Amino acid sequence: MSPSLPRGVSKPLAVWLVMASCQALAVPPPVYRQEVVVAGSSFQGVHGLAVDGKGHLLASNLLGQSVHSVDLRTGAVTTLVGPPLGGADDLTLGPDGSLYWTGFFTGRLMRRTPDGKTRVIATGLPGLNSLAFRRDGRLYVTQVGRGDALWEVDPRGHNPPRQILAGLGFLNGFEFGTDDRLYGPLLRKGQIVRVDVDTGAMETVAEGFAMPTAANFDARREHLYVVDAVRGELVRVRLATGAKEVVAKLPTGLDNLAVGPDDQVYVSNMVDNDIRVVNPTDGSIEPVVTSRLSVPSGLAVAPEDADERLYVADVYAFRRVGGRDGKITQSTRVLSTPMTFPMQVSLSAKHVVLSSAYLGNVQVLDRASGDILRTIPNTNGVQGALELPDGTLLVAEATPGRLVRVDAAEPAGTTVLTEGLEGPVGLVADTEAEEPGVYVTEVRSGRVTRVRLSDGARRTVTKGLRAPEGIARHPDGGLIVAEVGRKRLVRIEPTTGRLTVLATGLRIGLPESEGLPPGYLPTGVAVGRSGTLYLSSDVESALYRFVPVP
């Protein structure tokens, strides 16, 4: 596949969808025409890179739970390890040609031998992030975020991991030099350090970075190339003096890099979900794999907006996308701003509410300016979040199965509205009813439930669904739900629970992975004032619309 023709462009743009209902209807079912809003990608935020010496670049795909190979001649992307085993934050090749990768969420270190056998060689290391071999074949890994330590791991998995250092300041993408010392960045300290893994001695090589995320040697091993995620810079560091030189300026969100034998530097950007190659002699930049979105999840559209512009929680960015033309008009990027990995989005008259189980918080933004007004920590697998008319927030906590109210004023006190839900994910308000309430999808139980706001009383609207996630209100009052387990889009009548299937065979629903809350990467649904339905695809990193046919 050419990098200029992402996956999804060749899909038929018109798909006639057939209704299947659990009850006979008096009127013909609605018919929709499926269209692409934003075409997809092979990745869901690309991370670690490694050059295999055979004309391919290996790339890790954490949220997509895959390991890929990119043909550097054609840009074609193939999958080496698919979900759920391939949830890799970083990867490397061992001396025998085995592929090793780190599971950030699972805390597992994986190995795939040249004959294709895959096995777990280490467990119990949450936040497992970067890894590299020393020249003598010893393997080292780090924990970042969910831990902060450097470990030595048996490459064959016969012996338990041995901790070398702890509390370093998040040692990320590193490499060993010809002196058998480890060279890598400390994210929290803005430094590049050299570590003697035998003694634990550590010294600073260079400093003054905003957020260095990875460092690799050039072909002569005289310089280190460093990517700075916040400044979007590729920096060359001279080992002998620590002197720094900016080689190329790129978009912010850089995650990792790999240096080829010809000294070409391949750089991954998780925000833009792409890979570029930099020629360090002149700083020129060329695309290798391109994308328009990273990981589109939650969706919202203002009911009064005739242009039906979409608010997209794109995990590594918050974006505005034209529902009719697919044009991306605004992006707020993580790392370089205080925004924290948005996965769900909702709108009120003045605010945008974002929530994220990635770093565990809810954020309230000014809808006009985009300024972040509040950040409220929540580590209970937070999913959907709404602002109610009185200014309080209603938040779905997927892990304990609760809906909680969060006070409008600071400090933000929390009150449980209802509990006993089984994986609440999607929320949509019904606050104009005589008894105001909210509809919630329960991914574990397969129910859509209405919760009364006055006292938390619950009523089952429908059951028997398989992994319902995104939910939205149609202008006529119907509920539109992404039934991820059956890969279809359904309509539910809120008073009777009657179900109508609107679309089937959808490319949605990456498998759940160990260490993640229910419905972790939600499939988003939104409905425009025209009745057009919008859907995010986590499998394809794409956006689709379903236009009603007269």
Coordinates of C-alpha atoms in Angstrom, one line a residue:
M1 CA 0.0 0.0 0.0
S2 CA 1.4 3.4 -0.9
P3 CA 1.8 5.8 2.0
S4 CA -0.2 8.3 0.0
L5 CA -3.2 6.0 -0.3
P6 CA -4.1 4.9 3.3
R7 CA -6.2 1.9 3.9
G8 CA -9.9 2.6 3.6
V9 CA -9.7 4.8 0.4
S10 CA -10.5 1.8 -1.8
K11 CA -13.6 0.8 0.2
P12 CA -16.9 1.2 -1.5
L13 CA -18.4 4.5 -0.6
A14 CA -22.0 3.4 -0.9
V15 CA -23.3 0.4 1.1
W16 CA -27.0 -0.4 1.2
L17 CA -27.8 -1.6 4.6
V18 CA -30.6 -4.0 5.5
M19 CA -32.8 -3.9 8.6
A20 CA -33.1 -6.9 11.0
S21 CA -35.5 -6.3 13.9
C22 CA -36.5 -8.3 16.9
Q23 CA -40.1 -7.1 16.3
A24 CA -42.1 -6.4 13.2
L25 CA -42.4 -2.8 12.3
A26 CA -45.4 -1.0 10.8
V27 CA -43.3 1.2 8.6
P28 CA -40.3 0.3 6.4
P29 CA -36.9 0.5 8.3
P30 CA -34.7 3.5 7.6
V31 CA -32.1 3.0 4.8
Y32 CA -28.7 4.7 4.9
R33 CA -25.8 5.2 2.5
Q34 CA -22.4 4.6 4.1
E35 CA -19.7 7.1 3.2
V36 CA -16.1 7.8 4.3
V37 CA -15.5 11.0 6.2
V38 CA -11.8 10.4 6.9
A39 CA -10.0 7.4 5.4
G40 CA -8.2 5.0 7.7
S41 CA -4.6 4.0 8.6
S42 CA -2.7 0.9 9.4
F43 CA -1.8 2.2 12.9
Q44 CA -3.5 3.5 16.0
G45 CA -0.7 5.7 17.1
V46 CA 2.7 4.4 16.0
H47 CA 5.5 4.1 18.6
G48 CA 8.7 2.1 18.7
L49 CA 10.8 1.5 15.6
A50 CA 13.6 -0.8 14.5
V51 CA 15.4 -1.3 11.2
D52 CA 15.7 -5.0 10.3
G53 CA 18.5 -4.7 7.8
K54 CA 16.4 -6.3 5.1
G55 CA 14.7 -3.2 3.7
H56 CA 12.0 -3.1 6.3
L57 CA 11.1 -0.9 9.3
L58 CA 9.5 -2.6 12.2
A59 CA 6.9 -0.5 14.0
S60 CA 5.0 -1.1 17.3
N61 CA 1.3 -0.2 17.7
L62 CA 0.3 0.0 21.3
L63 CA -3.4 0.7 21.2
G64 CA -3.9 -1.3 18.0
Q65 CA -2.2 -4.2 19.8
S66 CA -0.1 -5.0 16.7
V67 CA 3.5 -5.2 15.5
H68 CA 4.0 -4.2 11.8
S69 CA 6.6 -4.3 9.1
V70 CA 6.9 -1.3 6.7
D71 CA 8.5 -1.9 3.3
L72 CA 10.9 1.1 3.0
R73 CA 10.8 0.9 -0.8
T74 CA 7.0 0.9 -1.3
G75 CA 5.6 2.0 2.1
A76 CA 3.4 -1.1 2.2
V77 CA 2.5 -2.1 5.8
T78 CA 2.0 -5.7 6.9
T79 CA 1.1 -7.1 10.3
L80 CA 3.6 -9.4 11.9
V81 CA 1.8 -9.9 15.2
G82 CA -1.9 -9.0 15.5
P83 CA -4.2 -8.2 18.5
P84 CA -4.3 -8.9 21.3
L85 CA -0.7 -10.3 21.6
G86 CA 1.0 -7.4 19.7
G87 CA 0.3 -4.5 22.1
A88 CA 3.8 -3.1 21.8
D89 CA 5.1 0.2 23.1
D90 CA 8.7 -0.6 21.9
L91 CA 10.4 -3.4 20.1
T92 CA 13.9 -4.6 19.2
L93 CA 15.6 -7.5 17.4
G94 CA 17.7 -10.0 19.4
P95 CA 21.0 -11.5 18.3
D96 CA 19.3 -14.6 16.9
G97 CA 16.7 -12.6 14.9
S98 CA 14.0 -13.0 17.5
L99 CA 11.6 -10.1 17.8
Y100 CA 11.0 -8.7 21.3
W101 CA 8.3 -6.2 22.4
T102 CA 7.0 -4.6 25.5
G103 CA 3.4 -4.5 26.7
F104 CA 2.8 -1.3 28.5
F105 CA -0.7 -2.2 29.7
T106 CA -0.2 -5.9 30.2
G107 CA 3.2 -5.6 31.9
R108 CA 4.5 -8.5 29.7
L109 CA 7.6 -8.8 27.7
M110 CA 7.0 -10.9 24.5
R111 CA 9.3 -12.8 22.2
R112 CA 8.7 -14.1 18.7
T113 CA 11.3 -16.5 17.4
P114 CA 12.4 -16.5 13.7
D115 CA 10.2 -19.6 13.2
G116 CA 7.1 -17.6 14.3
K117 CA 6.6 -19.0 17.8
T118 CA 5.4 -16.3 20.3
R119 CA 5.7 -16.6 24.1
V120 CA 5.8 -14.4 27.2
I121 CA 9.2 -14.2 28.8
A122 CA 8.5 -11.7 31.7
T123 CA 5.4 -10.6 33.5
G124 CA 4.4 -8.2 36.4
L125 CA 6.1 -5.1 35.0
P126 CA 3.3 -2.5 34.5
G127 CA 4.3 0.4 32.3
L128 CA 6.8 -1.8 30.5
N129 CA 8.2 0.6 27.9
S130 CA 11.6 0.5 26.3
L131 CA 14.1 -2.3 25.7
A132 CA 17.6 -2.9 24.2
F133 CA 20.3 -5.6 24.0
R134 CA 23.9 -5.1 25.0
R135 CA 26.6 -6.4 22.7
D136 CA 27.0 -9.5 24.9
G137 CA 23.4 -10.5 24.4
R138 CA 22.0 -9.3 27.8
L139 CA 18.6 -7.7 27.6
Y140 CA 17.4 -4.6 29.5
V141 CA 13.9 -3.1 29.8
T142 CA 12.4 0.0 31.6
Q143 CA 9.1 0.8 33.2
V144 CA 7.7 4.3 32.5
G145 CA 4.5 5.9 33.9
R146 CA 3.1 2.9 35.8
G147 CA 6.5 2.3 37.2
D148 CA 10.0 3.8 37.1
A149 CA 12.8 1.3 37.0
L150 CA 15.5 -0.4 34.9
W151 CA 15.5 -4.2 34.8
E152 CA 17.7 -6.9 33.3
V153 CA 15.6 -9.7 31.7
D154 CA 16.6 -13.2 30.6
P155 CA 16.0 -13.2 26.8
R156 CA 14.7 -16.8 27.0
G157 CA 12.5 -16.2 30.0
H158 CA 14.1 -18.9 32.2
N159 CA 15.1 -16.6 35.1
P160 CA 13.0 -13.8 36.7
P161 CA 13.8 -10.2 36.0
R162 CA 16.4 -8.4 38.1
Q163 CA 16.0 -4.7 39.0
I164 CA 19.0 -2.5 38.3
L165 CA 17.8 0.9 39.3
A166 CA 14.6 2.6 40.4
G167 CA 13.3 6.2 40.5
L168 CA 15.4 7.4 37.6
G169 CA 12.9 9.9 36.2
F170 CA 11.3 7.7 33.4
L171 CA 14.2 6.3 31.4
N172 CA 12.7 5.9 27.9
G173 CA 13.9 4.8 24.4
F174 CA 17.6 3.9 25.0
E175 CA 20.5 2.1 23.3
F176 CA 23.9 0.7 24.3
G177 CA 27.2 2.3 23.1
T178 CA 30.5 0.6 22.2
D179 CA 31.5 1.1 25.8
D180 CA 28.6 -1.2 26.9
R181 CA 27.0 1.7 28.7
L182 CA 23.3 2.5 28.3
Y183 CA 22.5 5.9 26.7
G184 CA 18.9 7.2 27.0
P185 CA 16.6 10.0 27.9
L186 CA 15.0 10.8 31.3
L187 CA 11.6 12.2 30.4
R188 CA 11.0 14.0 33.7
K189 CA 14.5 15.6 33.9
G190 CA 15.0 16.6 30.3
Q191 CA 18.4 14.9 30.2
I192 CA 20.3 12.3 28.3
V193 CA 22.2 10.0 30.6
R194 CA 24.8 7.3 30.5
V195 CA 24.3 4.3 32.8
D196 CA 26.7 1.5 33.8
V197 CA 24.3 -1.4 34.2
D198 CA 26.9 -3.4 36.1
T199 CA 27.4 -0.8 38.9
G200 CA 24.3 1.3 38.6
A201 CA 26.5 4.5 38.2
M202 CA 24.7 7.2 36.1
E203 CA 26.0 10.5 34.7
T204 CA 24.5 13.2 32.5
V205 CA 25.6 13.4 28.8
A206 CA 23.4 16.3 27.7
E207 CA 20.5 18.3 29.2
G208 CA 18.1 21.2 28.5
F209 CA 15.5 19.1 26.5
A210 CA 11.8 19.7 27.1
M211 CA 10.7 16.1 26.9
P212 CA 13.3 13.7 25.3
T213 CA 11.6 10.4 24.4
A214 CA 14.2 8.4 22.7
A215 CA 17.9 8.3 21.7
N216 CA 19.8 6.2 19.2
F217 CA 23.4 6.3 17.9
D218 CA 24.5 7.2 14.4
A219 CA 26.3 4.7 12.2
R220 CA 29.8 5.7 13.5
R221 CA 28.6 5.7 17.2
E222 CA 30.0 9.2 17.6
H223 CA 26.7 11.0 18.0
L224 CA 23.3 10.4 19.5
Y225 CA 20.1 11.4 17.8
V226 CA 17.4 12.5 20.2
V227 CA 13.7 13.2 19.6
D228 CA 12.1 15.9 21.8
A229 CA 8.3 15.3 21.9
V230 CA 7.3 18.7 23.2
R231 CA 9.5 20.8 20.9
G232 CA 9.2 18.5 17.9
E233 CA 12.9 18.5 17.3
L234 CA 15.4 15.9 16.1
V235 CA 18.6 16.8 17.9
R236 CA 22.2 15.5 17.3
V237 CA 24.3 15.2 20.5
R238 CA 28.1 14.9 20.3
L239 CA 29.1 12.3 22.9
A240 CA 32.5 13.8 23.6
T241 CA 31.2 17.2 24.6
G242 CA 27.4 17.0 25.0
A243 CA 27.0 19.7 22.4
K244 CA 23.5 19.8 20.8
E245 CA 22.4 20.6 17.3
V246 CA 18.9 20.7 16.0
V247 CA 18.9 18.6 12.8
A248 CA 15.2 18.9 11.8
K249 CA 12.0 20.6 13.1
L250 CA 9.0 18.3 13.1
P251 CA 5.5 18.4 14.5
T252 CA 5.2 17.8 18.3
G253 CA 4.4 14.4 19.6
L254 CA 7.5 12.6 18.5
D255 CA 7.8 9.2 20.2
N256 CA 10.7 7.1 18.9
L257 CA 13.3 6.8 16.3
A258 CA 15.6 4.3 14.5
V259 CA 18.8 5.0 12.5
G260 CA 19.5 3.0 9.4
P261 CA 22.9 1.9 8.2
D262 CA 23.0 4.8 5.8
D263 CA 22.4 7.2 8.8
Q264 CA 18.8 8.1 7.6
V265 CA 16.8 8.7 10.8
Y266 CA 13.2 7.3 10.9
V267 CA 11.0 9.1 13.4
S268 CA 7.5 8.1 14.7
N269 CA 4.9 10.6 15.7
M270 CA 2.0 9.1 17.8
V271 CA -0.1 12.3 17.5
D272 CA 0.0 12.3 13.7
N273 CA 0.1 8.5 13.6
D274 CA 2.9 8.6 11.0
I275 CA 6.5 7.8 10.3
R276 CA 8.9 10.2 8.5
V277 CA 12.5 9.8 7.5
V278 CA 15.1 12.6 8.0
N279 CA 18.3 13.1 6.1
P280 CA 20.6 14.4 8.8
T281 CA 23.0 15.9 6.2
D282 CA 20.5 18.6 5.1
G283 CA 17.6 18.2 7.5
S284 CA 15.2 17.2 4.7
I285 CA 12.1 15.3 5.7
E286 CA 10.1 12.7 3.7
P287 CA 7.0 10.7 4.6
V288 CA 7.1 7.0 5.0
V289 CA 3.6 6.2 6.3
T290 CA 1.0 9.0 6.6
S291 CA -2.4 9.2 8.4
R292 CA -5.0 11.9 9.1
L293 CA -6.2 10.7 12.4
S294 CA -4.5 8.7 15.2
V295 CA -7.1 6.8 17.3
P296 CA -10.6 8.3 16.7
S297 CA -12.8 7.3 19.6
G298 CA -15.5 9.5 21.2
L299 CA -17.5 11.7 18.9
A300 CA -19.9 14.7 19.4
V301 CA -21.7 17.2 17.2
A302 CA -23.6 20.2 18.3
P303 CA -27.3 19.8 17.6
E304 CA -27.6 23.3 16.3
D305 CA -24.7 23.0 13.9
A306 CA -26.0 22.9 10.3
D307 CA -22.5 22.1 9.1
E308 CA -22.3 19.1 11.4
R309 CA -18.7 19.6 12.5
L310 CA -17.5 16.8 14.6
Y311 CA -15.6 17.0 17.9
V312 CA -13.3 14.0 17.9
A313 CA -11.5 12.5 20.9
D314 CA -8.5 11.2 18.9
V315 CA -6.6 9.9 22.0
Y316 CA -3.4 11.6 21.1
A317 CA -5.2 14.8 20.1
F318 CA -8.5 16.6 20.3
R319 CA -9.7 17.5 16.8
R320 CA -12.5 19.3 14.9
V321 CA -13.4 17.5 11.7
G322 CA -15.9 18.6 9.0
G323 CA -18.7 16.0 9.0
R324 CA -19.5 16.8 5.4
D325 CA -16.0 17.3 3.9
G326 CA -13.7 15.6 6.4
K327 CA -11.5 18.7 6.7
I328 CA -9.6 18.9 10.0
T329 CA -9.8 22.5 11.1
Q330 CA -8.4 22.3 14.7
S331 CA -6.1 20.0 16.6
T332 CA -5.0 20.2 20.3
R333 CA -2.1 17.9 20.8
V334 CA -1.1 15.9 23.9
L335 CA 2.4 16.3 25.4
S336 CA 2.9 19.8 24.0
T337 CA -0.3 21.0 25.8
P338 CA -1.9 20.1 29.1
M339 CA -4.4 17.9 27.3
T340 CA -4.3 14.3 28.4
F341 CA -5.2 11.6 25.9
P342 CA -8.9 12.2 25.3
M343 CA -11.0 9.1 24.7
Q344 CA -14.6 10.4 25.2
V345 CA -16.1 13.8 24.4
S346 CA -19.4 15.5 25.1
L347 CA -20.8 19.0 24.6
S348 CA -22.8 21.5 26.7
A349 CA -23.8 25.0 25.8
K350 CA -20.4 26.5 26.8
H351 CA -18.1 23.6 27.4
V352 CA -16.5 20.5 26.0
V353 CA -16.0 17.6 28.4
L354 CA -13.2 15.1 27.7
S355 CA -12.4 12.0 29.6
S356 CA -9.6 9.6 29.5
A357 CA -8.9 6.2 31.1
Y358 CA -5.3 6.4 29.6
L359 CA -4.0 8.8 32.3
G360 CA -7.2 8.8 34.4
N361 CA -8.9 12.2 34.4
V362 CA -11.8 14.4 33.1
Q363 CA -11.1 17.7 31.5
V364 CA -13.5 20.6 30.9
L365 CA -12.7 23.0 28.0
D366 CA -14.1 26.4 27.0
R367 CA -16.1 25.5 23.8
A368 CA -15.3 28.8 22.1
S369 CA -11.6 29.2 22.9
G370 CA -10.5 25.6 23.6
D371 CA -8.8 26.6 26.8
I372 CA -8.7 23.9 29.5
L373 CA -10.6 25.1 32.5
R374 CA -10.5 22.1 34.8
T375 CA -8.7 18.8 35.1
I376 CA -10.2 16.3 37.5
P377 CA -8.3 13.1 38.3
N378 CA -10.2 9.9 38.1
T379 CA -8.4 6.5 38.0
N380 CA -11.5 4.3 38.0
G381 CA -11.5 3.5 34.3
V382 CA -13.4 6.7 33.5
Q383 CA -15.5 6.5 30.3
G384 CA -18.3 8.8 29.3
A385 CA -18.7 12.2 31.0
L386 CA -21.5 14.8 30.7
E387 CA -22.0 18.3 32.0
L388 CA -25.6 18.6 33.5
P389 CA -27.7 21.7 33.4
D390 CA -26.7 22.7 36.9
G391 CA -23.0 22.6 36.0
T392 CA -22.1 19.3 37.8
L393 CA -20.5 16.5 35.8
L394 CA -21.8 13.0 35.5
V395 CA -19.0 10.5 35.0
A396 CA -19.1 6.8 34.1
E397 CA -16.5 4.8 36.1
A398 CA -16.2 1.6 34.1
T399 CA -14.0 -0.4 36.5
P400 CA -16.2 -0.2 39.7
G401 CA -19.4 0.1 37.6
R402 CA -20.7 3.4 38.9
L403 CA -22.1 6.8 37.8
V404 CA -20.8 9.6 39.9
R405 CA -21.6 13.3 40.2
V406 CA -18.7 15.7 40.3
D407 CA -19.3 19.2 41.9
A408 CA -19.1 22.2 39.6
A409 CA -17.1 24.1 42.2
E410 CA -13.6 23.4 43.4
P411 CA -12.6 21.4 45.3
A412 CA -14.4 18.8 43.2
G413 CA -16.4 16.6 45.5
T414 CA -17.8 13.3 44.2
T415 CA -21.2 11.7 45.0
V416 CA -22.2 8.2 43.7
L417 CA -25.5 8.4 41.8
T418 CA -25.8 4.7 41.1
E419 CA -23.6 1.6 41.2
G420 CA -23.8 -2.0 40.2
L421 CA -23.5 -1.2 36.5
E422 CA -21.5 -3.7 34.4
G423 CA -18.9 -1.7 32.5
P424 CA -20.7 1.6 31.9
V425 CA -19.1 3.2 28.8
G426 CA -21.4 5.6 26.8
L427 CA -23.6 8.3 28.2
V428 CA -26.3 10.4 26.6
A429 CA -28.5 12.9 28.5
D430 CA -32.3 12.9 28.7
T431 CA -32.5 16.0 30.9
E432 CA -35.6 17.6 29.2
A433 CA -37.9 14.8 30.2
E434 CA -40.4 15.1 33.0
E435 CA -38.1 13.0 35.1
P436 CA -34.6 13.9 33.9
G437 CA -32.2 11.0 33.3
V438 CA -29.3 9.6 31.4
Y439 CA -29.0 6.6 29.1
V440 CA -25.9 4.5 29.6
T441 CA -24.4 1.5 27.7
E442 CA -23.1 -1.4 29.8
V443 CA -20.4 -3.2 27.8
R444 CA -20.3 -6.2 30.1
S445 CA -24.0 -6.9 30.6
G446 CA -25.1 -5.9 27.1
R447 CA -27.8 -3.5 28.4
V448 CA -28.8 0.0 27.7
T449 CA -30.0 1.4 31.0
R450 CA -31.8 4.7 31.9
V451 CA -30.7 6.2 35.2
R452 CA -33.0 8.8 36.9
L453 CA -30.9 11.8 38.0
S454 CA -33.0 12.6 41.0
D455 CA -32.3 9.3 42.9
G456 CA -30.2 7.0 40.7
A457 CA -33.1 4.6 40.0
R458 CA -32.5 2.4 37.0
R459 CA -34.7 1.0 34.2
T460 CA -33.5 -1.4 31.6
V461 CA -34.3 -0.1 28.1
T462 CA -33.0 -3.1 26.3
K463 CA -30.8 -6.1 26.9
G464 CA -29.1 -8.9 24.9
L465 CA -26.7 -6.6 23.1
R466 CA -23.1 -7.6 22.7
A467 CA -20.6 -5.0 24.0
P468 CA -22.6 -1.8 23.4
E469 CA -20.3 1.3 23.6
G470 CA -21.1 4.6 21.9
I471 CA -24.6 6.0 22.2
A472 CA -26.2 9.2 20.8
R473 CA -29.8 10.7 20.5
H474 CA -31.4 11.0 17.1
P475 CA -33.3 14.3 16.6
D476 CA -36.5 12.2 16.8
G477 CA -35.6 10.8 20.2
G478 CA -34.3 7.4 19.2
L479 CA -31.1 6.0 20.6
I480 CA -28.3 5.1 18.1
V481 CA -25.8 2.6 19.6
A482 CA -22.6 1.0 18.4
E483 CA -23.0 -2.7 19.2
V484 CA -19.3 -3.5 19.0
G485 CA -19.6 -7.2 19.8
R486 CA -21.7 -7.8 16.7
K487 CA -20.0 -5.1 14.7
R488 CA -23.2 -3.2 13.9
L489 CA -25.0 0.0 14.4
V490 CA -28.5 -0.2 15.9
R491 CA -31.4 2.0 16.7
I492 CA -33.3 1.5 20.0
E493 CA -36.7 3.0 20.8
P494 CA -36.2 4.4 24.4
T495 CA -39.8 3.7 25.5
T496 CA -40.3 0.2 24.1
G497 CA -36.7 -1.1 23.7
R498 CA -37.5 -2.1 20.1
L499 CA -34.3 -2.6 18.2
T500 CA -33.6 -2.0 14.5
V501 CA -30.3 -2.9 12.9
L502 CA -29.0 0.0 10.7
A503 CA -25.6 -1.3 9.5
T504 CA -23.7 -4.6 9.8
G505 CA -20.2 -5.8 9.1
L506 CA -18.6 -2.7 10.5
R507 CA -14.8 -2.4 11.1
I508 CA -15.1 -1.7 14.8
G509 CA -14.1 -3.4 18.0
L510 CA -10.5 -4.1 18.8
P511 CA -10.3 -6.9 21.3
E512 CA -10.0 -6.0 24.9
S513 CA -6.6 -6.5 26.5
E514 CA -5.5 -7.5 29.9
G515 CA -4.9 -4.5 32.2
L516 CA -7.4 -2.2 30.6
P517 CA -10.8 -1.1 31.9
P518 CA -14.1 -2.2 30.2
G519 CA -14.6 -0.7 26.8
Y520 CA -11.2 0.8 27.0
L521 CA -11.0 2.2 23.4
P522 CA -14.6 3.2 22.9
T523 CA -16.3 3.3 19.5
G524 CA -17.9 6.7 19.2
V525 CA -21.4 7.6 17.7
A526 CA -22.9 11.0 17.0
V527 CA -26.0 12.2 15.1
G528 CA -26.2 15.5 13.2
R529 CA -29.3 17.6 12.9
S530 CA -29.9 16.2 9.4
G531 CA -30.2 12.7 10.8
T532 CA -26.8 11.7 9.5
L533 CA -25.1 9.2 11.7
Y534 CA -21.4 9.4 12.4
L535 CA -19.2 6.5 13.6
S536 CA -15.5 6.1 14.6
S537 CA -13.6 3.0 13.7
D538 CA -10.9 1.9 16.1
V539 CA -9.9 -0.9 13.8
E540 CA -9.2 1.4 10.9
S541 CA -8.6 4.7 12.6
A542 CA -11.3 6.1 10.3
L543 CA -14.5 8.1 10.5
Y544 CA -17.7 7.1 8.6
R545 CA -21.1 8.7 8.1
F546 CA -24.4 7.1 7.4
V547 CA -26.6 9.4 5.3
P548 CA -30.4 8.7 5.4
V549 CA -31.7 7.9 1.9
P550 CA -35.0 9.7 1.0

